CSV table of C-alpha atoms in Angstrom, one decimal:
chain,number,residue,atom,x,y,z
A,1,MET,CA,85.0,121.0,102.1
A,2,LYS,CA,85.4,121.4,101.6
A,3,GLY,CA,78.2,129.4,82.7
A,4,LYS,CA,76.7,131.0,79.7
A,5,GLY,CA,74.4,133.9,78.8
A,6,ILE,CA,74.4,137.7,78.7
A,7,LEU,CA,74.1,139.7,81.9
A,8,ALA,CA,71.9,142.6,80.7
A,9,CYS,CA,73.1,146.1,81.4
A,10,GLY,CA,76.2,144.8,83.2
A,11,MET,CA,74.3,143.4,86.2
A,12,THR,CA,76.1,141.0,88.5
A,13,LEU,CA,75.1,137.4,88.9
A,14,ALA,CA,74.1,138.4,92.5
A,15,ALA,CA,71.8,141.2,91.3
A,16,ILE,CA,70.1,139.0,88.7
A,17,VAL,CA,69.6,136.1,91.1
A,18,ILE,CA,67.6,138.3,93.4
A,19,GLY,CA,65.2,139.3,90.6
A,20,VAL,CA,66.5,142.7,89.5
A,21,THR,CA,65.5,143.2,85.9
A,22,GLY,CA,66.0,146.9,85.2
A,23,CYS,CA,69.2,148.5,83.8
A,24,GLY,CA,71.6,149.8,86.5
A,25,GLY,CA,70.7,147.1,89.0
A,26,SER,CA,74.3,146.0,89.7
A,27,LEU,CA,75.9,145.3,93.0
A,28,GLN,CA,78.0,148.4,92.5
A,29,GLY,CA,75.0,150.7,93.2
A,30,ARG,CA,73.0,148.5,95.6
A,31,ASN,CA,72.9,148.1,99.4
A,32,ALA,CA,75.1,145.0,100.2
A,33,GLU,CA,72.9,144.1,103.1
A,34,GLU,CA,69.8,144.1,101.0
A,35,VAL,CA,71.5,141.9,98.4
A,36,GLU,CA,72.5,139.4,101.0
A,37,GLN,CA,69.1,139.3,102.6
A,38,LYS,CA,67.3,138.8,99.3
A,39,ASN,CA,69.7,136.1,98.1
A,40,ALA,CA,69.5,134.3,101.4
A,41,ALA,CA,65.7,134.5,101.3
A,42,LEU,CA,65.6,132.9,97.9
A,43,GLY,CA,67.9,130.1,98.9
A,44,ILE,CA,70.5,130.8,96.3
A,45,SER,CA,73.5,130.7,98.7
A,46,VAL,CA,74.7,127.4,97.4
A,47,HIS,CA,77.9,126.3,99.1
A,48,ASP,CA,80.4,124.1,97.2
A,49,PRO,CA,78.5,124.3,93.9
A,50,SER,CA,78.9,121.4,91.6
A,51,ILE,CA,77.7,122.1,88.1
A,52,VAL,CA,75.9,119.7,85.7
A,53,LYS,CA,74.0,120.4,82.6
A,54,SER,CA,71.0,118.5,81.3
A,55,GLU,CA,69.5,119.4,77.9
A,56,ASP,CA,69.2,123.2,78.0
A,57,ASN,CA,69.2,123.6,81.8
A,58,TYR,CA,72.1,124.1,84.3
A,59,TYR,CA,72.0,122.7,87.8
A,60,ILE,CA,74.2,123.4,90.8
A,61,PHE,CA,74.2,121.0,93.8
A,62,GLY,CA,75.8,122.1,97.0
A,63,SER,CA,76.4,121.2,100.7
A,64,HIS,CA,73.5,121.2,103.2
A,65,MET,CA,71.3,119.7,100.5
A,66,GLU,CA,71.0,123.0,98.6
A,67,ALA,CA,70.3,122.9,94.8
A,68,ALA,CA,69.3,125.4,92.2
A,69,GLN,CA,68.7,125.5,88.4
A,70,SER,CA,68.9,128.0,85.6
A,71,ALA,CA,68.2,128.1,81.9
A,72,ASP,CA,70.7,130.8,81.2
A,73,LEU,CA,73.1,131.0,84.2
A,74,MET,CA,71.6,134.3,85.1
A,75,ASP,CA,68.2,133.5,86.8
A,76,TRP,CA,68.6,130.8,89.4
A,77,LYS,CA,65.7,129.1,91.1
A,78,SER,CA,66.2,126.9,94.3
A,79,PHE,CA,64.5,123.5,94.2
A,80,ALA,CA,66.0,122.0,97.3
A,81,SER,CA,67.2,123.5,100.7
A,82,GLY,CA,67.9,122.2,104.2
A,83,VAL,CA,69.2,119.1,105.8
A,84,ASN,CA,65.9,117.5,106.8
A,85,GLY,CA,63.4,114.9,105.7
A,86,SER,CA,61.1,117.4,104.0
A,87,ASN,CA,63.8,118.4,101.5
A,88,PRO,CA,62.5,116.8,98.2
A,89,LEU,CA,66.1,116.1,97.0
A,90,PHE,CA,66.0,112.7,98.8
A,91,ASP,CA,63.2,110.2,99.4
A,92,ASN,CA,64.8,108.0,102.0
A,93,LEU,CA,67.9,109.7,103.5
A,94,PHE,CA,66.0,110.4,106.8
A,95,ASP,CA,64.0,107.2,107.0
A,96,GLU,CA,64.0,105.1,110.2
A,97,LYS,CA,67.2,103.4,109.3
A,98,MET,CA,69.2,106.6,108.4
A,99,GLU,CA,71.9,104.3,107.0
A,100,ALA,CA,73.9,107.2,105.6
A,101,PHE,CA,74.5,108.4,109.2
A,102,ALA,CA,74.9,105.1,110.9
A,103,TYR,CA,78.7,105.4,111.1
A,104,VAL,CA,79.1,109.2,111.5
A,105,GLY,CA,76.0,110.1,113.5
A,106,ASN,CA,75.5,113.8,114.2
A,107,TYR,CA,78.1,116.4,113.2
A,108,VAL,CA,80.0,117.6,116.3
A,109,GLU,CA,78.5,121.1,115.9
A,110,GLY,CA,75.0,119.8,115.9
A,111,GLY,CA,72.6,118.4,113.3
A,112,TYR,CA,73.6,116.2,110.4
A,113,ALA,CA,76.3,117.0,107.9
A,114,VAL,CA,75.5,116.3,104.2
A,115,TRP,CA,78.3,117.9,102.2
A,116,ALA,CA,79.7,118.5,98.8
A,117,PRO,CA,77.5,116.4,96.4
A,118,ASP,CA,78.4,115.8,92.8
A,119,VAL,CA,75.8,114.6,90.3
A,120,ILE,CA,76.5,112.7,87.0
A,121,TYR,CA,74.4,110.9,84.5
A,122,ASN,CA,75.6,107.2,84.4
A,123,GLU,CA,74.8,106.1,80.9
A,124,THR,CA,75.2,102.4,81.7
A,125,MET,CA,72.9,102.5,84.7
A,126,GLY,CA,70.5,104.9,83.0
A,127,LYS,CA,70.4,106.9,86.2
A,128,TRP,CA,71.4,110.2,87.6
A,129,VAL,CA,73.8,109.3,90.4
A,130,MET,CA,74.7,111.6,93.3
A,131,TYR,CA,78.0,111.1,95.2
A,132,PHE,CA,78.0,112.9,98.6
A,133,SER,CA,79.5,113.0,102.0
A,134,THR,CA,78.2,112.6,105.5
A,135,SER,CA,80.5,113.5,108.4
A,136,HIS,CA,80.9,113.6,112.2
A,137,ASP,CA,84.0,115.7,112.4
A,138,TRP,CA,87.1,116.8,110.3
A,139,ARG,CA,88.2,113.2,109.7
A,140,THR,CA,85.3,110.9,110.5
A,141,SER,CA,83.4,110.8,107.3
A,142,ASN,CA,81.6,108.7,104.6
A,143,ILE,CA,81.2,108.9,100.9
A,144,CYS,CA,77.8,107.7,99.9
A,145,PHE,CA,75.8,107.4,96.7
A,146,ALA,CA,72.2,107.7,95.6
A,147,THR,CA,70.3,107.4,92.3
A,148,ALA,CA,67.4,109.1,90.7
A,149,ASP,CA,65.4,109.0,87.4
A,150,GLU,CA,65.3,112.7,87.1
A,151,ILE,CA,68.2,115.1,87.7
A,152,THR,CA,66.2,117.1,90.3
A,153,GLY,CA,65.4,113.9,92.2
A,154,PRO,CA,64.2,112.5,94.4
A,155,TYR,CA,67.4,110.6,95.0
A,156,THR,CA,67.3,107.3,96.7
A,157,TYR,CA,70.2,106.5,99.0
A,158,ILE,CA,71.9,103.2,97.9
A,159,ASP,CA,75.0,102.6,100.0
A,160,THR,CA,78.0,104.0,101.8
A,161,LEU,CA,81.2,103.4,99.8
A,162,LEU,CA,84.2,104.7,101.8
A,163,TYR,CA,84.9,105.4,105.5
A,164,SER,CA,87.6,107.4,107.2
A,165,GLY,CA,88.4,108.4,110.7
A,166,PHE,CA,87.9,105.0,112.2
A,167,THR,CA,89.9,103.8,115.2
A,168,SER,CA,90.9,100.3,116.4
A,169,MET,CA,87.5,100.2,118.2
A,170,THR,CA,85.3,101.5,115.4
A,171,ALA,CA,86.8,99.9,112.3
A,172,GLU,CA,84.4,97.0,112.5
A,173,LYS,CA,81.6,99.5,111.7
A,174,THR,CA,83.1,100.1,108.3
A,175,ASN,CA,83.3,98.0,105.1
A,176,LEU,CA,87.0,97.8,105.4
A,177,ALA,CA,87.1,94.0,106.0
A,178,GLU,CA,84.5,93.5,103.2
A,179,ILE,CA,86.7,95.2,100.7
A,180,MET,CA,90.2,94.2,102.0
A,181,GLY,CA,89.3,90.6,103.2
A,182,GLU,CA,89.0,89.2,106.7
A,183,ASP,CA,92.7,89.3,107.2
A,184,VAL,CA,92.8,93.1,106.8
A,185,LYS,CA,95.4,94.8,108.9
A,186,VAL,CA,93.5,97.7,110.4
A,187,THR,CA,96.6,98.9,112.1
A,188,ASN,CA,98.0,99.9,108.7
A,189,TYR,CA,95.5,102.8,108.7
A,190,LEU,CA,96.1,103.7,112.3
A,191,GLN,CA,98.6,105.7,114.3
A,192,SER,CA,98.5,104.8,118.0
A,193,ALA,CA,95.1,103.3,117.7
A,194,GLU,CA,93.8,106.5,116.0
A,195,TYR,CA,93.1,107.0,112.3
A,196,ASN,CA,96.3,108.1,110.5
A,197,HIS,CA,94.9,111.2,109.0
A,198,LEU,CA,98.3,112.5,107.9
A,199,ASN,CA,98.6,109.8,105.2
A,200,TYR,CA,95.1,108.6,104.5
A,201,PRO,CA,92.2,110.7,103.3
A,202,ASN,CA,89.2,112.3,104.8
A,203,CYS,CA,86.4,110.8,102.8
A,204,ILE,CA,84.5,113.8,101.6
A,205,ASP,CA,84.3,116.1,98.5
A,206,PRO,CA,83.7,113.4,95.8
A,207,THR,CA,83.6,114.4,92.2
A,208,VAL,CA,82.9,111.8,89.5
A,209,PHE,CA,83.9,112.2,85.8
A,210,TYR,CA,84.5,110.4,82.5
A,211,ASP,CA,88.0,110.2,81.1
A,212,LYS,CA,89.0,110.4,77.5
A,213,ASP,CA,88.4,106.7,77.0
A,214,GLY,CA,85.0,106.7,78.6
A,215,LYS,CA,86.0,105.2,81.9
A,216,MET,CA,84.4,106.7,85.0
A,217,TRP,CA,86.5,107.9,88.0
A,218,MET,CA,85.9,109.5,91.4
A,219,VAL,CA,88.4,112.0,92.9
A,220,TYR,CA,87.9,112.9,96.5
A,221,GLY,CA,89.6,114.1,99.7
A,222,SER,CA,90.0,117.1,102.0
A,223,TRP,CA,93.1,118.1,104.0
A,224,SER,CA,94.2,115.0,106.0
A,225,GLY,CA,96.1,112.6,103.7
A,226,GLY,CA,95.4,114.5,100.5
A,227,ILE,CA,93.5,113.9,97.3
A,228,TRP,CA,92.8,110.3,96.0
A,229,LEU,CA,91.3,108.7,92.9
A,230,LEU,CA,89.3,105.5,92.4
A,231,GLU,CA,87.8,104.1,89.2
A,232,ILE,CA,84.0,103.6,89.3
A,233,ASP,CA,82.2,100.5,87.9
A,234,GLN,CA,79.6,102.0,85.6
A,235,THR,CA,77.3,99.0,85.8
A,236,THR,CA,76.9,99.5,89.6
A,237,GLY,CA,78.1,102.9,90.6
A,238,TYR,CA,80.5,101.3,93.1
A,239,PRO,CA,84.3,101.9,93.2
A,240,ILE,CA,86.7,99.4,91.6
A,241,HIS,CA,89.2,98.8,94.3
A,242,PRO,CA,92.7,98.3,92.7
A,243,GLU,CA,95.5,96.0,93.8
A,244,ALA,CA,97.8,97.6,96.2
A,245,ASP,CA,101.1,99.0,94.9
A,246,GLU,CA,103.1,100.8,97.6
A,247,GLU,CA,105.7,102.1,95.1
A,248,ALA,CA,103.0,103.7,93.0
A,249,HIS,CA,101.2,104.9,96.1
A,250,VAL,CA,98.1,102.8,95.4
A,251,ASP,CA,96.0,101.6,98.3
A,252,LYS,CA,93.5,98.8,97.7
A,253,TYR,CA,90.8,100.5,99.8
A,254,TYR,CA,91.4,104.2,99.1
A,255,GLY,CA,92.8,104.0,95.5
A,256,LYS,CA,95.5,106.1,94.0
A,257,TYR,CA,97.1,109.0,95.9
A,258,LEU,CA,97.4,112.1,93.7
A,259,ILE,CA,98.5,115.2,95.8
A,260,GLY,CA,98.5,116.7,99.3
A,261,GLY,CA,98.7,115.1,102.7
A,262,LEU,CA,100.2,115.8,106.1
A,263,HIS,CA,97.0,117.7,106.8
A,264,ASN,CA,98.0,120.6,104.5
A,265,SER,CA,95.1,122.6,103.2
A,266,CYS,CA,93.8,121.0,100.0
A,267,GLU,CA,90.2,120.1,99.3
A,268,GLY,CA,87.2,120.2,97.0
A,269,PRO,CA,89.0,118.4,94.1
A,270,TYR,CA,87.5,118.6,90.6
A,271,ILE,CA,89.0,116.9,87.6
A,272,PHE,CA,87.9,117.4,84.0
A,273,TYR,CA,89.4,116.5,80.6
A,274,ASP,CA,89.9,119.0,77.8
A,275,ALA,CA,90.3,117.3,74.5
A,276,GLU,CA,91.7,120.4,72.8
A,277,SER,CA,94.8,120.5,75.1
A,278,GLY,CA,94.9,116.9,75.9
A,279,TYR,CA,95.2,117.6,79.6
A,280,TYR,CA,93.3,116.5,82.7
A,281,TYR,CA,92.9,119.6,84.9
A,282,LEU,CA,92.8,119.1,88.7
A,283,LEU,CA,91.2,122.1,90.5
A,284,VAL,CA,91.5,122.3,94.3
A,285,SER,CA,91.1,124.8,97.1
A,286,TYR,CA,93.7,125.8,99.6
A,287,GLY,CA,93.2,127.6,102.9
A,288,SER,CA,90.3,127.7,105.3
A,289,LEU,CA,86.9,128.3,103.8
A,290,THR,CA,86.0,131.3,106.0
A,291,ARG,CA,86.1,134.9,104.7
A,292,GLU,CA,89.6,135.6,106.1
A,293,GLY,CA,90.8,132.0,105.9
A,294,GLY,CA,92.7,132.4,102.7
A,295,TYR,CA,90.4,130.2,100.6
A,296,GLN,CA,91.5,130.1,97.0
A,297,ILE,CA,91.5,128.1,93.8
A,298,ARG,CA,94.6,126.2,92.6
A,299,CYS,CA,95.3,124.2,89.4
A,300,PHE,CA,97.4,121.2,88.4
A,301,ARG,CA,97.3,119.2,85.2
A,302,SER,CA,98.3,115.8,83.8
A,303,GLU,CA,98.3,113.9,80.5
A,304,GLN,CA,97.1,110.8,82.4
A,305,VAL,CA,94.0,110.6,84.5
A,306,ASP,CA,96.0,109.1,87.5
A,307,GLY,CA,98.8,111.6,87.3
A,308,PRO,CA,101.3,112.8,88.0
A,309,TYR,CA,99.6,116.2,88.4
A,310,VAL,CA,102.0,119.1,88.1
A,311,ASP,CA,101.9,122.9,88.2
A,312,ALA,CA,103.4,125.5,85.9
A,313,SER,CA,106.8,125.1,87.6
A,314,GLY,CA,106.7,121.4,86.8
A,315,SER,CA,106.3,120.4,90.4
A,316,THR,CA,103.7,118.1,92.0
A,317,PHE,CA,102.3,118.5,95.6
A,318,GLY,CA,103.6,115.7,97.7
A,319,TYR,CA,104.3,115.5,101.5
A,320,VAL,CA,105.8,118.9,102.2
A,321,ALA,CA,105.9,121.3,105.1
A,322,ASP,CA,104.9,124.4,103.0
A,323,HIS,CA,102.7,124.0,100.0
A,324,SER,CA,101.9,127.6,99.4
A,325,GLY,CA,104.2,127.8,96.3
A,326,LEU,CA,102.7,124.6,94.7
A,327,GLY,CA,99.9,124.7,92.2
A,328,VAL,CA,98.9,127.6,89.9
A,329,LYS,CA,96.9,130.1,92.1
A,330,MET,CA,94.0,131.0,89.7
A,331,MET,CA,92.5,133.4,92.2
A,332,GLY,CA,92.3,134.4,95.8
A,333,ASN,CA,91.2,137.6,97.6
A,334,TYR,CA,91.0,140.5,95.2
A,335,LEU,CA,89.8,144.1,94.7
A,336,LEU,CA,89.6,146.0,91.4
A,337,PRO,CA,88.7,149.7,91.1
A,338,SER,CA,85.1,149.2,89.9
A,339,LEU,CA,84.2,146.6,92.6
A,340,LYS,CA,82.4,148.1,95.6
A,341,THR,CA,83.9,145.6,98.0
A,342,ALA,CA,86.8,143.1,97.8
A,343,TYR,CA,85.9,139.6,96.8
A,344,MET,CA,87.2,137.0,99.3
A,345,ALA,CA,87.6,133.3,99.8
A,346,PRO,CA,86.7,132.0,96.3
A,347,GLY,CA,86.7,128.2,96.2
A,348,HIS,CA,85.4,124.7,96.1
A,349,CYS,CA,84.9,125.0,92.4
A,350,SER,CA,83.6,122.9,89.5
A,351,ALA,CA,83.9,123.4,85.8
A,352,LEU,CA,81.9,123.0,82.6
A,353,ILE,CA,82.8,122.9,78.9
A,354,ASP,CA,79.6,124.0,77.3
A,355,ASP,CA,78.1,122.9,74.0
A,356,ASP,CA,79.6,125.9,72.2
A,357,GLY,CA,83.1,125.1,73.6
A,358,LYS,CA,83.1,127.9,76.2
A,359,MET,CA,84.6,126.9,79.5
A,360,TYR,CA,83.2,128.0,82.8
A,361,LEU,CA,84.3,128.0,86.4
A,362,PHE,CA,81.7,127.7,89.2
A,363,TYR,CA,82.5,128.4,92.8
A,364,HIS,CA,81.2,130.1,95.9
A,365,GLN,CA,82.4,133.6,96.8
A,366,ARG,CA,82.5,135.5,100.0
A,367,PHE,CA,82.9,139.3,100.4
A,368,ASP,CA,84.8,141.8,102.5
A,369,ASN,CA,81.6,142.8,104.4
A,370,GLY,CA,82.2,141.4,107.9
A,371,SER,CA,80.0,138.3,107.4
A,372,GLU,CA,80.4,134.8,106.1
A,373,TYR,CA,77.6,135.2,103.6
A,374,HIS,CA,78.5,133.6,100.2
A,375,GLU,CA,76.9,133.1,96.8
A,376,PRO,CA,77.7,131.1,93.7
A,377,ARG,CA,79.8,132.7,91.0
A,378,VAL,CA,80.3,131.9,87.3
A,379,HIS,CA,83.4,133.2,85.4
A,380,GLN,CA,84.5,132.1,82.0
A,381,MET,CA,87.9,130.4,81.7
A,382,PHE,CA,90.5,130.3,78.8
A,383,LYS,CA,93.7,128.6,78.1
A,384,ASN,CA,96.9,130.5,77.5
A,385,LYS,CA,99.4,129.4,74.8
A,386,GLU,CA,101.0,126.8,77.2
A,387,GLY,CA,97.5,125.4,78.0
A,388,TRP,CA,97.2,126.7,81.5
A,389,LEU,CA,93.8,127.8,82.7
A,390,VAL,CA,93.0,131.5,83.4
A,391,ALA,CA,89.7,132.8,84.7
A,392,ALA,CA,88.2,136.1,83.6
A,393,PRO,CA,88.3,138.7,86.4
A,394,PHE,CA,84.6,139.4,86.2
A,395,ALA,CA,81.4,137.4,86.2
A,396,THR,CA,80.5,136.0,82.8
A,397,ASN,CA,78.2,138.1,80.7
A,398,GLY,CA,78.3,136.6,77.2
A,399,GLU,CA,81.8,137.7,76.4
A,400,GLY,CA,84.0,135.9,73.8
A,401,LEU,CA,87.5,136.1,72.4
A,402,LYS,CA,87.9,138.9,69.9
A,403,ASP,CA,87.9,137.8,66.2
A,404,GLY,CA,91.2,139.0,64.6
A,405,GLY,CA,92.8,139.6,68.0
A,406,TYR,CA,94.4,143.0,68.9
A,407,THR,CA,96.7,145.6,67.5
A,408,LYS,CA,99.6,147.1,69.4
A,409,LYS,CA,97.7,150.4,69.7
A,410,GLU,CA,94.7,148.7,71.3
A,411,VAL,CA,96.7,147.5,74.3
A,412,GLU,CA,98.5,150.8,74.9
A,413,GLY,CA,97.1,152.9,77.8
A,414,ASN,CA,96.4,152.8,81.5
A,415,TRP,CA,95.8,149.5,83.2
A,416,TYR,CA,95.3,148.2,86.7
A,417,LEU,CA,97.6,145.3,87.4
A,418,LEU,CA,96.8,142.7,90.1
A,419,ASN,CA,99.0,139.8,91.1
A,420,HIS,CA,97.3,137.0,93.0
A,421,GLY,CA,100.7,135.8,94.3
A,422,THR,CA,100.9,132.4,96.0
A,423,ASP,CA,100.2,133.3,99.6
A,424,ILE,CA,97.5,131.6,101.7
A,425,GLY,CA,96.0,134.2,104.0
A,426,ALA,CA,93.6,137.1,104.6
A,427,ALA,CA,95.6,139.6,102.5
A,428,ILE,CA,93.6,141.3,99.7
A,429,HIS,CA,95.4,141.8,96.4
A,430,GLU,CA,94.5,145.1,94.8
A,431,GLY,CA,94.8,146.4,91.2
A,432,GLU,CA,97.6,149.0,91.0
A,433,ALA,CA,97.9,151.6,88.2
A,434,VAL,CA,100.4,150.9,85.4
A,435,THR,CA,100.9,152.1,81.9
A,436,LEU,CA,101.6,150.0,78.8
A,437,LYS,CA,103.4,151.9,76.0
A,438,GLY,CA,105.8,150.8,73.3
A,439,GLY,CA,106.5,147.5,74.8
A,440,LYS,CA,107.3,148.9,78.2
A,441,LEU,CA,105.3,148.6,81.5
A,442,SER,CA,105.7,151.5,84.0
A,443,GLY,CA,104.0,152.9,87.0
A,444,SER,CA,103.6,151.0,90.3
A,445,THR,CA,105.9,148.3,88.9
A,446,GLU,CA,108.3,148.1,86.0
A,447,GLY,CA,108.4,145.6,83.2
A,448,SER,CA,107.7,144.9,79.6
A,449,TYR,CA,105.1,143.3,77.4
A,450,GLU,CA,104.8,141.6,74.1
A,451,LEU,CA,101.6,141.3,72.0
A,452,GLU,CA,101.3,138.6,69.4
A,453,GLU,CA,99.6,141.0,67.1
A,454,GLY,CA,96.4,139.8,65.4
A,455,THR,CA,95.8,137.3,68.2
A,456,CYS,CA,94.5,137.3,71.8
A,457,TYR,CA,97.8,136.3,73.3
A,458,MET,CA,100.0,138.8,75.2
A,459,ASN,CA,102.8,138.3,77.7
A,460,LEU,CA,103.9,140.5,80.6
A,461,VAL,CA,107.4,140.3,82.0
A,462,LEU,CA,107.7,141.3,85.6
A,463,ASN,CA,110.9,140.8,87.7
A,464,GLY,CA,112.2,138.4,85.1
A,465,VAL,CA,109.1,136.2,85.1
A,466,THR,CA,107.1,135.9,81.9
A,467,TYR,CA,103.3,135.7,82.5
A,468,SER,CA,101.7,134.1,79.4
A,469,GLY,CA,98.3,135.7,79.0
A,470,VAL,CA,95.0,135.9,77.2
A,471,LEU,CA,93.3,139.2,76.2
A,472,LEU,CA,89.5,139.5,76.6
A,473,ASP,CA,87.0,142.3,76.2
A,474,MET,CA,84.0,142.1,78.6
A,475,THR,CA,81.7,144.0,80.9
A,476,ASP,CA,82.5,144.3,84.6
A,477,GLU,CA,80.1,144.0,87.5
A,478,ALA,CA,79.5,147.8,87.4
A,479,GLY,CA,78.5,147.8,83.8
A,480,ASN,CA,81.8,149.2,82.5
A,481,ALA,CA,83.4,148.0,79.2
A,482,VAL,CA,86.8,146.6,80.1
A,483,ARG,CA,89.8,145.0,78.4
A,484,CYS,CA,91.3,142.2,80.5
A,485,LEU,CA,94.6,140.3,80.5
A,486,MET,CA,94.9,137.1,82.4
A,487,GLY,CA,98.3,135.4,82.6
A,488,VAL,CA,100.2,132.6,84.3
A,489,GLY,CA,103.9,132.5,85.2
A,490,ASN,CA,106.1,129.5,85.8
A,491,ASN,CA,106.2,130.7,89.5
A,492,ASN,CA,102.5,129.6,89.8
A,493,GLU,CA,101.3,133.2,90.1
A,494,THR,CA,98.3,134.5,88.1
A,495,ILE,CA,98.2,138.1,87.1
A,496,TRP,CA,95.1,140.0,86.0
A,497,ALA,CA,95.3,143.4,84.3
A,498,VAL,CA,92.2,145.6,83.6
A,499,MET,CA,91.9,148.6,81.2
A,500,TYR,CA,88.6,150.6,81.6
A,501,LEU,CA,87.6,151.5,78.1
């Protein structure tokens, strides 16, 4: 299944969420079990967080009908929790008809699955619209939508839009014939009477967004047949089903294929447009979402909303046996010297360009603590000189790019260098000691660097690969002043380097 404000005294987002207000209340010096218990008690463990801003407040909506709000991205307050009829997020999801579950029924592990919602204000309808998933198993799923007058709800279920996982016996329970016509060939979507999940999508993880021309689109999909795109009719909230075009990989029912397929790990798609760079950025997660499942964030981009979406090597992610080298790996499992525990399985992200132009990455984060506990994280993002996204190594705390940039002397000294690689697995990438001096990099690895003096741009060259980076001063989770470098290579690797000031 799948951003703004000052963290006082260097506190982590986790510490602030649980109500710590005094200096020194960071995760670094706190009992991890206590942090977990208090966060869980307050219901701030929002999985698959999708961000939306309304006026001066920020809202994250997540799987299992979890939702929270904040005025400053520091103090979060839950306003919805739990998949049941008493959750105020919906007013009719669990009525007698239970139409959102008519096709999928219960999830195979018990209970009802309500996953990965995304909320957007539809200006034409004059409504807040939530797109969300209900599922029975890893391929039998729906994408539904609901509307509300207020962002916090209650949302009224309207209809089910897309179906996946049907067989020759269950296809009649879907809207396939309604969309495709009575002469629809169900067998086109099947393989030996079962749903062809290698080439067609699992209908979960929807995200809806406006393109640069004001059109509305929905990107969706998880593993199975990859990530797909459909235009949304802004007058109704329903998809606009295109004419089929086999050569362009356009299906009338499911829309335009973008990336993935053959049941390679790729889920939680999020697309947003950045006017400054002129790119649409497609963020996805690889790996399994468990702590040791290798969950991670990858990035592709395109100048057109419907692709092709390519990575820093210029490649797209098609039907391949090994996809680990495709897509810029923005972050995976990592440990830096000032972190008490390794951060693991970051993923299912969303993004926000705030009113002041700052760009933020929202995702859920697990930890190397022997549990599957997770919590929402917010890191600021930047673009390097080539327009690739890089995330700051630490939770946002009001930092900004330095006016006037840096001098050569300011970047000389001892750093910890971390390379996220392109692997998909449980390995934890750790910061290793290096020294920058006179254009040379020495220590645990050898290389060189070049600062564009008076700016925040600096490149590292390691093993013949140039990592185009951005320099940033901020505060880490332990309250230390740090200087950070975040860079991307044309091998799709992201490096982080941290100097403790």
